[in-house]
């Protein structure tokens, strides 16, 4: 009888929300105790590899450390431990659920049989669901038990749909990421901050903080919108608000048949019925429209093809056109059976990721269409007969390249009249490639338009609408650094709160309203706004979401990096003062000073290429981090003849801050400038501060091109007391 193994124990899980010792992006870190499985690598468990590859055949695509297709399979066959196997199982489950994980690592700690396993996932809830089902799958494979893959993938997919950004918001965030603009999700929905502090912009789906509430209110009132557009010469269909089915019929007779009946402030084509000519149909359409809006409009039906034009910043950036949805009878199948086949189209689905919705025979609009054609879901449709199911709401055929300049002009004009920076124009046109006058009209102006039809058209090329919106919010002509403020990150244990507060003061004097998150509290504009320790992820997060902050100084700790990750993706200046403190980190398997490099390098790893790393050259282990910095390196030392500083100054532009005698020297290559004496650069309160901390603050300010005279004056006027 095959041996049955006890479950792999999940000792603890930690979601690292920012750059960490593992990677720049969010990961779930899991501590695993393999127990007796430590003595049973993958090649020692009969049938394990065959079961895994039969359930998850795409494991063959995992290159693993081998670097080629089939690399992980080679590791399985050669024998690898279960922590590593679990990592790849979870990654593959995420792949199957539609969210490629792309990164994972597993490392043994100092305790035998215990491993740290991580995998990339931007949402903690999704990561935990993937871990749960990956763990169950692996144990089933180990113990030769059945496992139903489909429910596991469905559970992960449900978590993704519940937690991930919608397609409209997501494409804007992704486009911003391509331009290295950071983002912060502000709620569980689609409210997202792009950029930090005062440089931020906010989006909520396809609305921005430039989207006027007044304009949005106007767009929701379709009757008022039409009156505004008419006054400015934009063609719109004649129409009138009605209060009852009877009035709808009367107005329809006055306007002339056929007519359209729709809610006055609905969206997504809900409650809209087209091309109506009979009293019964018009009254039925009124009942369909009434629940979808505050009023009902009857307007003249305009013959043509539905189009949706996306206007961003006064320009048309994408266009799609619609098509009616019909099924064709074969003389055997019922309408319901024909629709079931239609709904198998991979472009159709219930979630936001699908460009087309499922056709629901119990939907009011569909019922109305069927009644008009005298068929029911159970009717057998004769050979060759077509049944119309939907007349509108299927705009997913890209036609951007066909839009006539005159059509684009009227679309942009309508957005401007209403006052929307981002707008979706619903238009009826016989031919989008011809001038608009005489062959079309604008039906609606929509705030917060959906973008999926432009991202996943059923025909034609996808359009980079997310980038169009990102470029609108952060114009490229404004130069590099879009969405960023000067951000200083400081890690270590030696007077780092003092360094943070002094740097904040110097930035303040340079003309930037500065926020400081430190172990001595939160400060904004040199005023304390919070007294509790904010040298952690939560404190930094609060500071970076503050629209007043034109610059930020953020103190962090080794423990915060290990347990939370950094709250920012990149910084302009990264400061490392020391590598002390390993004694308090045994719970993270840090047992000796040499292990601190892996933790504290995180601060230097995130320095921007146009930024700088500031390092304590009196500690060789800190100075050695210079090789990891993408930006400039500034060293500081209390010794004028420090070897690391001397080697650094061989470079013509190598900058350092050092002490010779009692003078503080700013050195650039072989050139030197005296900033002042240590006695002259003392605090006005008379508080004694360690010289290395003072030098670190000076080097940090200098790295941001704050003038030496201002640095000296700022130090002399900085009133500091330990909080």
XYZ file of C-alpha atoms in Angstrom:
723
model
C 0.000 0.000 0.000
C 1.332 3.431 -0.957
C 2.493 5.643 1.880
C 0.157 8.470 2.925
C 1.858 11.713 3.880
C 0.653 14.322 6.322
C -0.200 17.742 4.888
C 2.527 20.266 4.298
C 2.105 22.747 7.147
C 1.571 26.410 6.245
C 3.270 28.053 9.188
C 2.574 31.666 8.251
C 1.695 33.799 5.276
C 2.691 37.417 4.741
C 1.570 39.628 1.890
C 4.391 41.993 0.907
C 2.670 44.928 -0.771
C 5.684 46.627 -2.313
C 9.369 46.136 -3.142
C 10.931 43.597 -0.801
C 13.874 41.243 -0.459
C 12.251 39.122 -3.201
C 11.183 41.443 -5.995
C 9.875 44.897 -6.858
C 6.218 43.828 -6.981
C 3.702 42.432 -4.471
C 4.175 38.803 -3.451
C 2.702 36.366 -0.947
C 5.413 34.875 1.256
C 4.555 31.486 2.761
C 6.581 29.595 5.366
C 6.198 25.853 4.792
C 7.091 22.906 6.994
C 7.432 19.853 4.767
C 7.634 17.463 7.711
C 8.491 13.957 6.574
C 8.263 15.102 2.937
C 11.683 16.698 3.408
C 13.021 13.185 2.829
C 10.855 12.633 -0.266
C 11.729 14.826 -3.244
C 9.586 14.566 -6.361
C 11.463 11.595 -7.846
C 10.880 9.511 -4.696
C 7.055 9.600 -4.726
C 5.651 7.043 -7.219
C 3.330 8.557 -9.830
C 3.564 12.114 -8.483
C 5.048 13.670 -11.597
C 2.612 11.880 -13.897
C -0.380 13.060 -11.859
C 0.850 16.646 -11.793
C 1.514 16.817 -15.521
C -1.819 15.170 -16.379
C -3.739 17.713 -14.270
C -1.515 20.638 -15.238
C -0.047 19.842 -18.688
C 1.168 23.413 -19.184
C 3.775 22.906 -16.466
C 5.950 22.011 -19.441
C 5.993 25.732 -20.301
C 7.683 26.598 -16.978
C 11.356 27.194 -17.712
C 12.307 27.325 -14.017
C 16.013 27.860 -13.301
C 16.952 25.723 -16.301
C 16.004 28.580 -18.610
C 14.248 26.569 -21.315
C 10.838 25.081 -22.043
C 10.400 21.939 -19.985
C 12.880 23.169 -17.398
C 10.590 22.550 -14.452
C 9.742 19.054 -15.748
C 13.454 18.316 -15.744
C 13.612 19.445 -12.128
C 10.635 17.235 -11.248
C 12.183 14.199 -12.866
C 15.587 14.864 -11.320
C 14.060 15.359 -7.882
C 13.023 18.656 -6.346
C 11.443 19.424 -2.990
C 7.735 19.966 -2.386
C 8.016 23.670 -1.546
C 9.389 24.283 -5.023
C 6.679 22.084 -6.540
C 3.948 23.987 -4.673
C 5.319 27.265 -6.039
C 4.913 26.057 -9.639
C 1.493 24.498 -9.002
C 0.183 27.825 -7.681
C 1.699 29.766 -10.572
C 0.038 27.410 -13.060
C -3.344 27.682 -11.320
C -3.090 31.453 -11.580
C -2.203 31.086 -15.258
C -5.266 28.921 -15.845
C -7.438 31.491 -14.060
C -6.252 34.157 -16.494
C -3.724 35.965 -14.296
C -0.135 35.077 -15.217
C 2.001 35.084 -12.057
C 5.383 35.003 -13.839
C 7.501 34.949 -10.666
C 8.115 32.619 -7.766
C 10.979 31.492 -5.536
C 11.462 28.908 -2.822
C 14.355 28.977 -0.349
C 15.155 26.712 2.614
C 15.740 28.478 5.923
C 18.159 27.462 8.664
C 15.623 25.012 10.163
C 15.575 21.686 8.341
C 12.458 21.040 6.300
C 11.162 24.608 6.566
C 11.059 26.769 3.446
C 10.042 30.268 2.441
C 8.052 30.174 -0.783
C 6.844 33.294 -2.596
C 4.819 33.956 -5.714
C 3.804 37.193 -7.369
C 0.200 38.317 -7.130
C -1.036 41.919 -6.917
C -4.083 41.087 -4.773
C -3.746 39.407 -1.376
C -7.210 37.798 -1.410
C -6.514 36.183 -4.792
C -3.093 34.985 -3.645
C -4.580 33.290 -0.580
C -7.240 31.492 -2.637
C -4.564 30.298 -5.077
C -2.437 29.079 -2.158
C -5.372 27.175 -0.663
C -6.200 25.301 -3.857
C -2.586 24.794 -4.881
C -1.903 23.208 -1.514
C -4.906 20.874 -1.883
C -3.909 19.893 -5.416
C -0.344 19.086 -4.434
C -1.367 16.969 -1.436
C -3.841 15.081 -3.639
C -1.072 14.424 -6.163
C 1.345 13.310 -3.436
C -1.154 10.900 -1.856
C -2.638 9.654 -5.161
C -6.091 11.059 -4.416
C -8.594 12.516 -6.897
C -8.676 16.249 -7.501
C -11.234 18.256 -9.472
C -9.309 21.015 -11.209
C -12.259 22.934 -12.646
C -13.748 24.151 -9.311
C -10.290 25.199 -8.124
C -9.670 27.337 -11.198
C -13.207 28.716 -10.949
C -12.651 29.733 -7.316
C -9.477 31.605 -8.225
C -11.158 33.220 -11.214
C -14.049 34.336 -9.001
C -11.581 35.900 -6.576
C -9.894 37.693 -9.480
C -13.222 39.038 -10.735
C -14.164 40.154 -7.223
C -10.884 41.862 -6.406
C -9.193 43.002 -9.594
C -9.629 46.330 -11.289
C -12.198 46.427 -14.067
C -10.957 46.464 -17.646
C -11.428 50.220 -18.090
C -9.540 51.172 -14.935
C -7.012 48.405 -15.439
C -5.989 49.490 -18.921
C -5.368 53.051 -17.704
C -3.293 51.790 -14.766
C -1.311 49.481 -17.077
C -0.655 52.352 -19.480
C 0.524 54.541 -16.612
C 2.812 51.716 -15.523
C 4.365 51.613 -18.994
C 5.317 55.248 -18.424
C 6.633 54.368 -14.933
C 3.870 56.357 -13.274
C 3.123 54.679 -9.930
C -0.380 53.908 -8.727
C -2.162 53.378 -5.417
C -5.532 51.671 -5.189
C -7.661 53.788 -2.849
C -10.588 51.432 -2.254
C -11.808 47.930 -3.038
C -13.409 49.209 -6.241
C -11.970 51.151 -9.147
C -10.846 54.358 -7.449
C -7.128 54.606 -8.203
C -4.510 57.259 -7.567
C -1.909 57.662 -10.299
C 1.268 59.283 -9.034
C 2.302 60.403 -5.548
C 1.456 63.383 -3.382
C 0.847 66.673 -5.169
C 1.719 65.085 -8.532
C -1.167 62.612 -8.348
C -4.262 62.309 -10.492
C -7.246 60.122 -9.680
C -9.374 57.902 -11.894
C -12.542 55.919 -11.316
C -13.108 53.669 -14.309
C -12.945 56.089 -17.263
C -13.615 59.186 -15.177
C -10.821 61.372 -13.895
C -10.458 64.095 -11.310
C -10.781 66.453 -14.280
C -14.272 65.113 -15.010
C -16.672 67.809 -13.890
C -19.544 66.747 -11.644
C -21.697 69.314 -13.420
C -20.777 67.840 -16.812
C -21.527 64.337 -15.567
C -24.922 65.518 -14.322
C -25.671 67.088 -17.683
C -24.686 63.905 -19.526
C -27.014 61.845 -17.338
C -29.954 64.079 -18.314
C -30.334 63.039 -21.934
C -33.139 65.465 -22.715
C -31.205 68.460 -21.385
C -28.068 67.276 -23.191
C -29.971 67.217 -26.485
C -31.220 70.753 -25.918
C -27.673 71.997 -25.282
C -26.350 70.231 -28.372
C -29.201 71.527 -30.541
C -28.487 75.088 -29.424
C -24.920 74.685 -30.664
C -25.854 73.209 -34.027
C -25.100 69.563 -33.290
C -27.578 67.216 -35.030
C -29.708 65.234 -32.582
C -33.009 63.360 -33.021
C -36.236 65.155 -32.159
C -37.730 63.879 -28.902
C -39.773 64.576 -25.787
C -40.036 63.378 -22.190
C -43.248 61.474 -21.463
C -44.885 60.500 -18.206
C -47.086 57.556 -19.158
C -47.537 54.865 -21.810
C -50.495 56.796 -23.192
C -48.441 59.986 -23.537
C -45.648 57.974 -25.157
C -48.089 56.829 -27.836
C -49.409 60.371 -28.366
C -45.912 61.873 -28.705
C -44.862 59.085 -31.073
C -47.766 59.970 -33.347
C -46.754 63.638 -33.298
C -43.078 62.913 -34.016
C -43.757 60.342 -36.687
C -42.939 56.658 -36.909
C -40.751 54.806 -36.277
C -39.576 55.992 -32.841
C -37.119 55.042 -30.118
C -38.152 54.777 -26.451
C -35.448 55.009 -23.778
C -34.774 56.150 -20.204
C -33.702 59.768 -19.808
C -30.655 58.953 -17.691
C -29.843 55.273 -18.172
C -26.643 53.764 -19.525
C -25.200 50.695 -21.260
C -28.256 50.634 -23.585
C -30.452 49.310 -20.775
C -34.123 50.011 -21.352
C -33.595 51.263 -24.920
C -35.948 49.959 -27.640
C -35.569 50.957 -31.293
C -37.709 51.284 -34.390
C -41.181 51.128 -32.823
C -44.345 51.780 -34.803
C -47.290 50.148 -33.042
C -49.169 51.297 -29.955
C -48.636 47.992 -28.154
C -44.892 47.995 -28.772
C -44.474 51.626 -27.712
C -46.390 51.097 -24.475
C -44.427 47.924 -23.760
C -41.166 49.806 -24.431
C -42.260 52.521 -21.961
C -42.645 49.872 -19.263
C -39.167 48.563 -20.110
C -37.524 52.011 -19.967
C -39.252 53.400 -16.886
C -37.339 51.359 -14.231
C -33.983 52.282 -15.805
C -34.179 56.050 -15.352
C -35.985 58.954 -13.749
C -37.921 59.779 -16.932
C -38.731 58.227 -20.299
C -37.975 59.826 -23.667
C -39.694 59.168 -26.982
C -37.590 60.325 -29.914
C -37.510 59.961 -33.656
C -35.791 56.781 -34.813
C -32.878 57.530 -37.128
C -31.949 54.874 -39.615
C -28.293 53.908 -39.640
C -25.622 51.993 -37.749
C -24.869 52.516 -34.063
C -21.416 53.910 -33.354
C -19.484 54.717 -30.187
C -16.719 57.315 -30.466
C -14.364 57.806 -27.531
C -13.263 61.400 -26.990
C -10.297 62.074 -24.688
C -9.003 65.573 -24.108
C -10.909 66.957 -27.080
C -9.742 64.285 -29.558
C -11.393 61.151 -30.925
C -9.058 58.303 -29.988
C -11.179 55.249 -30.844
C -14.414 54.290 -32.564
C -16.508 51.146 -32.808
C -19.705 50.309 -34.608
C -22.461 47.917 -33.729
C -24.379 45.137 -35.355
C -27.731 43.570 -34.702
C -27.811 40.101 -33.168
C -29.874 37.411 -34.891
C -30.093 33.634 -35.084
C -30.997 31.632 -38.182
C -33.381 28.697 -38.052
C -32.646 25.184 -39.311
C -36.160 23.776 -38.977
C -35.158 21.555 -36.053
C -33.810 23.603 -33.150
C -35.868 25.806 -30.859
C -34.970 29.429 -30.431
C -33.644 28.613 -26.973
C -31.295 25.995 -28.420
C -30.096 28.379 -31.128
C -29.345 31.031 -28.509
C -27.438 28.494 -26.402
C -25.166 27.892 -29.404
C -24.802 31.650 -29.929
C -23.761 32.119 -26.299
C -20.919 29.644 -26.784
C -19.114 32.319 -28.807
C -15.856 32.869 -26.832
C -16.367 36.620 -27.168
C -19.518 36.378 -25.039
C -19.623 36.003 -21.278
C -21.052 37.354 -18.026
C -17.918 39.061 -16.746
C -16.431 42.411 -17.669
C -13.580 40.796 -19.572
C -15.891 39.769 -22.431
C -16.655 42.341 -25.146
C -20.137 40.878 -25.714
C -22.740 39.829 -23.155
C -24.644 36.590 -23.165
C -28.046 36.859 -24.811
C -30.667 36.336 -22.097
C -34.087 35.326 -23.392
C -35.745 36.509 -20.181
C -34.374 40.065 -20.566
C -37.118 42.623 -21.124
C -35.677 44.048 -24.344
C -35.257 40.577 -25.864
C -38.796 39.568 -24.856
C -40.129 42.675 -26.560
C -38.254 41.886 -29.772
C -39.571 38.315 -29.742
C -43.124 39.499 -29.152
C -42.812 41.810 -32.158
C -41.847 38.787 -34.264
C -44.484 36.492 -32.682
C -42.001 33.870 -31.508
C -41.199 32.385 -28.102
C -38.049 30.713 -26.735
C -39.647 27.337 -27.389
C -40.565 28.097 -30.999
C -38.889 25.916 -33.646
C -37.457 28.370 -36.158
C -38.025 27.322 -39.796
C -35.124 26.738 -42.138
C -33.756 30.040 -43.451
C -35.810 32.283 -41.129
C -33.930 34.833 -39.036
C -35.016 35.994 -35.586
C -33.749 39.371 -34.390
C -32.676 39.268 -30.742
C -30.975 42.639 -30.179
C -30.916 45.823 -32.197
C -28.446 47.772 -30.049
C -25.742 47.484 -27.424
C -23.339 45.375 -29.512
C -20.811 48.028 -30.498
C -17.610 46.022 -30.727
C -16.376 46.341 -34.336
C -13.464 48.747 -34.534
C -13.747 51.485 -37.163
C -11.324 54.082 -35.818
C -9.407 54.422 -39.047
C -12.617 55.091 -41.002
C -13.866 58.086 -38.997
C -14.383 61.151 -41.183
C -12.877 64.398 -39.774
C -16.341 65.978 -39.816
C -17.729 63.170 -37.650
C -14.771 63.514 -35.273
C -15.344 67.272 -35.126
C -18.964 66.884 -33.997
C -18.022 64.220 -31.432
C -15.336 66.447 -29.922
C -17.673 69.454 -30.042
C -20.390 67.573 -28.163
C -17.922 66.574 -25.426
C -16.817 70.188 -25.101
C -20.402 71.486 -24.946
C -21.264 69.086 -22.142
C -17.903 69.734 -20.457
C -16.464 66.205 -20.310
C -12.737 65.509 -20.616
C -13.457 61.809 -21.316
C -16.705 60.994 -23.108
C -18.355 58.236 -25.095
C -20.467 59.491 -28.007
C -23.341 57.288 -29.087
C -24.013 58.199 -32.709
C -26.196 56.889 -35.509
C -24.473 57.070 -38.880
C -25.131 55.499 -42.211
C -21.430 55.779 -43.079
C -18.819 56.875 -40.539
C -16.386 57.670 -43.354
C -18.651 60.429 -44.742
C -19.466 63.920 -43.386
C -22.061 63.796 -40.645
C -24.619 66.343 -41.841
C -27.642 64.727 -43.415
C -26.725 61.140 -42.556
C -26.463 60.915 -38.804
C -26.991 62.342 -35.326
C -25.615 62.167 -31.789
C -27.926 60.130 -29.581
C -26.168 60.364 -26.215
C -23.106 61.780 -24.504
C -21.813 59.382 -21.839
C -19.571 60.159 -18.885
C -17.344 57.336 -17.643
C -17.621 55.344 -20.873
C -16.686 51.664 -20.918
C -13.426 50.966 -22.711
C -13.639 47.204 -23.220
C -15.145 47.515 -26.718
C -11.989 49.392 -27.780
C -9.630 47.019 -25.965
C -11.208 43.783 -27.213
C -13.149 44.520 -30.394
C -14.775 41.516 -32.006
C -13.303 42.702 -35.295
C -10.479 45.117 -36.069
C -7.468 46.308 -34.108
C -7.477 46.995 -30.341
C -6.859 50.654 -29.563
C -4.485 52.027 -26.890
C -7.229 53.962 -25.133
C -5.628 53.492 -21.714
C -2.491 55.236 -22.931
C -4.579 58.018 -24.503
C -6.126 58.707 -21.082
C -2.786 58.426 -19.269
C -1.258 60.904 -21.737
C -4.236 63.197 -21.212
C -3.735 63.166 -17.440
C 0.061 63.373 -17.646
C 0.993 65.194 -20.882
C 4.241 63.919 -22.342
C 5.390 67.444 -23.043
C 5.690 67.928 -19.273
C 8.797 65.739 -19.446
C 10.046 62.732 -17.476
C 9.064 62.044 -13.898
C 5.324 62.254 -14.511
C 3.353 61.568 -11.355
C 6.418 61.660 -9.131
C 7.514 63.986 -6.367
C 11.009 64.086 -4.838
C 10.901 61.051 -2.538
C 13.639 60.181 -0.068
C 13.731 56.726 1.540
C 15.890 56.193 4.632
C 16.696 52.873 6.301
C 18.934 51.979 9.236
C 18.947 52.512 12.987
C 21.304 55.411 13.704
C 19.470 58.718 14.250
C 17.329 58.127 11.183
C 14.384 60.103 12.529
C 16.668 63.130 12.898
C 17.971 62.643 9.361
C 14.449 62.398 7.979
C 13.238 65.509 9.749
C 16.275 67.600 8.829
C 16.050 66.569 5.177
C 12.347 67.431 5.292
C 13.194 70.867 6.673
C 15.785 71.507 3.973
C 13.349 70.476 1.246
C 10.789 72.787 2.815
C 13.248 75.688 2.673
C 13.960 74.896 -0.980
C 10.335 75.711 -1.782
C 8.546 72.353 -1.587
C 5.785 71.636 0.900
C 7.256 68.485 2.408
C 5.843 65.555 4.331
C 7.925 63.363 6.643
C 6.944 59.894 7.875
C 9.269 58.886 10.694
C 9.491 56.951 13.936
C 8.888 60.280 15.696
C 5.583 60.823 13.925
C 4.189 62.386 10.772
C 5.105 65.934 9.797
C 3.699 68.117 7.038
C 4.958 71.604 6.317
C 7.162 71.153 9.430
C 4.077 70.665 11.605
C 3.486 67.424 13.444
C 0.218 65.848 12.273
C 0.611 62.470 13.994
C 2.605 61.547 17.084
C 2.712 57.776 16.724
C 5.404 55.884 14.850
C 4.892 56.192 11.078
C 8.127 54.536 9.933
C 6.106 51.758 8.337
C 4.036 50.945 5.268
C 0.828 52.515 6.592
C 2.530 55.805 7.493
C 4.245 56.072 4.130
C 1.006 55.191 2.345
C -0.854 57.993 4.135
C 1.826 60.482 3.194
C 1.934 59.479 -0.464
C -1.838 59.861 -0.822
C -1.729 63.411 0.611
C -2.298 65.869 -2.231
C -0.478 68.626 -0.338
C 2.875 66.830 -0.303
C 5.216 68.240 -2.968
C 8.092 66.167 -1.563
C 8.244 63.212 0.837
C 10.835 61.821 3.235
C 10.065 58.315 4.447
C 11.917 56.460 7.169
C 11.610 52.689 7.217
C 13.067 49.738 9.094
C 14.432 46.311 8.314
C 11.409 44.704 9.939
C 9.008 46.758 7.856
C 10.798 45.664 4.658
C 10.568 42.027 5.745
C 6.943 42.145 6.887
C 5.312 44.701 4.564
C 7.624 45.757 1.756
C 8.190 49.375 0.808
C 5.138 51.591 0.263
C 6.597 53.111 -2.911
C 7.888 51.589 -6.121
C 10.866 53.909 -6.612
C 12.542 56.792 -4.835
C 14.672 59.716 -5.933
C 17.134 59.226 -3.077
C 17.797 56.089 -1.046
C 19.789 56.422 2.203
C 21.380 53.545 4.134
C 23.039 54.576 7.402
C 24.016 51.182 8.848
C 23.286 47.458 8.910
C 22.617 47.084 12.615
C 19.755 45.177 14.164
C 20.031 41.566 13.012
C 19.656 40.422 16.627
C 15.954 41.340 16.639
C 15.134 39.575 13.364
C 15.579 35.903 14.276
C 11.861 35.361 13.564
C 12.699 36.154 9.926
C 15.634 33.709 9.922
C 18.162 36.539 10.128
C 20.845 35.321 12.545
C 24.026 37.166 11.600
C 25.134 40.600 10.407
C 25.998 39.415 6.904
C 22.351 38.598 6.205
C 21.359 42.254 6.578
C 22.724 43.132 3.136
C 19.904 41.197 1.460
C 17.342 43.137 3.499
C 18.756 46.659 3.299
C 19.759 46.522 -0.349
C 16.025 46.865 -1.049
C 16.312 50.605 -0.335
C 19.082 51.013 -2.912
C 17.452 48.689 -5.444
C 14.531 51.134 -5.828
C 16.588 54.269 -6.539
C 15.644 55.821 -9.883
C 18.309 56.096 -12.566
C 18.080 59.880 -12.298
C 18.315 59.665 -8.506
C 21.039 58.905 -5.967
C 22.049 56.466 -3.273
C 23.519 57.995 -0.103
C 25.731 55.552 1.779
C 27.783 55.572 4.975
C 31.349 54.983 3.799
C 32.582 54.447 7.375
C 30.883 51.042 7.234
C 32.368 48.949 4.379
C 29.313 46.697 4.222
C 27.139 49.771 3.577
C 29.522 51.368 1.081
C 29.536 48.121 -0.913
C 25.857 48.685 -1.761
C 27.042 51.311 -4.268
C 27.387 48.619 -6.933
C 23.614 48.004 -6.755
C 22.513 51.597 -7.300
C 21.024 52.562 -10.667
C 21.580 56.254 -9.976
C 24.442 58.389 -8.742
C 26.171 57.444 -5.480
C 27.097 59.932 -2.747
C 29.255 58.702 0.114
C 29.657 60.330 3.500
C 32.379 59.760 6.061
C 33.740 61.259 9.263
C 37.264 60.527 7.991
C 38.875 62.609 5.256
C 41.152 59.736 4.225
C 38.437 57.083 4.047
C 39.515 54.535 1.420
C 36.056 54.096 -0.109
C 35.656 57.870 -0.448
C 39.099 58.210 -1.997
C 38.312 55.523 -4.582
C 34.958 57.136 -5.295
C 36.528 60.553 -5.840
C 38.768 59.194 -8.567
C 35.703 59.624 -10.770
C 35.491 63.263 -11.929
C 31.853 63.493 -10.813
C 32.128 61.289 -7.741
C 30.561 63.223 -4.872
C 31.153 62.803 -1.149
C 30.585 64.622 2.134
C 33.415 64.271 4.626
C 35.043 65.839 7.662
C 38.593 67.191 7.656
C 39.610 68.518 10.991
C 36.397 70.142 12.105
C 35.333 71.285 8.659
C 32.520 69.680 6.674
C 33.655 69.293 3.063
C 31.546 68.866 -0.060
C 33.767 67.047 -2.543
C 33.191 66.498 -6.256
C 36.044 64.518 -7.710
C 39.200 66.425 -6.770
C 37.333 69.674 -6.098
C 36.294 70.624 -2.583
C 34.064 73.201 -0.957
C 33.857 73.937 2.742
C 30.263 73.969 3.947
C 31.192 75.117 7.449
C 32.641 73.853 10.689
C 30.890 71.295 12.838
C 30.568 73.936 15.562
C 28.971 76.400 13.163
C 26.563 73.747 11.836
C 25.080 72.933 15.209
C 21.445 72.995 16.198
C 20.014 76.250 17.544
C 18.613 74.260 20.487
C 22.103 73.111 21.384
C 21.088 69.450 21.088
C 24.057 67.205 20.381
C 23.647 65.172 17.208
C 25.982 62.464 15.944
C 28.191 63.743 13.143
C 27.397 60.801 10.761
C 23.686 61.643 10.958
C 24.403 65.277 10.121
C 26.576 64.237 7.175
C 23.876 61.858 5.903
C 21.323 64.684 5.884
C 23.749 67.041 4.139
C 24.590 64.457 1.471
C 20.904 63.738 0.899
C 20.028 67.412 0.468
C 23.025 67.958 -1.797
C 22.069 64.968 -3.943
C 18.822 66.805 -4.744
C 20.764 69.912 -5.802
C 19.765 72.001 -2.809
C 22.277 74.861 -2.724
C 25.095 74.466 -0.158
C 24.413 77.918 1.307
C 20.780 76.951 1.867
C 21.840 73.644 3.430
C 24.111 75.464 5.892
C 21.489 78.062 6.732
C 18.825 75.386 7.093
C 20.877 73.359 9.570
C 21.441 76.464 11.716
C 17.716 77.230 11.812
C 16.413 73.696 12.273
C 14.733 73.515 15.655
C 14.790 69.849 16.550
C 13.705 68.095 19.688
C 13.351 64.356 19.961
C 9.666 63.458 19.835
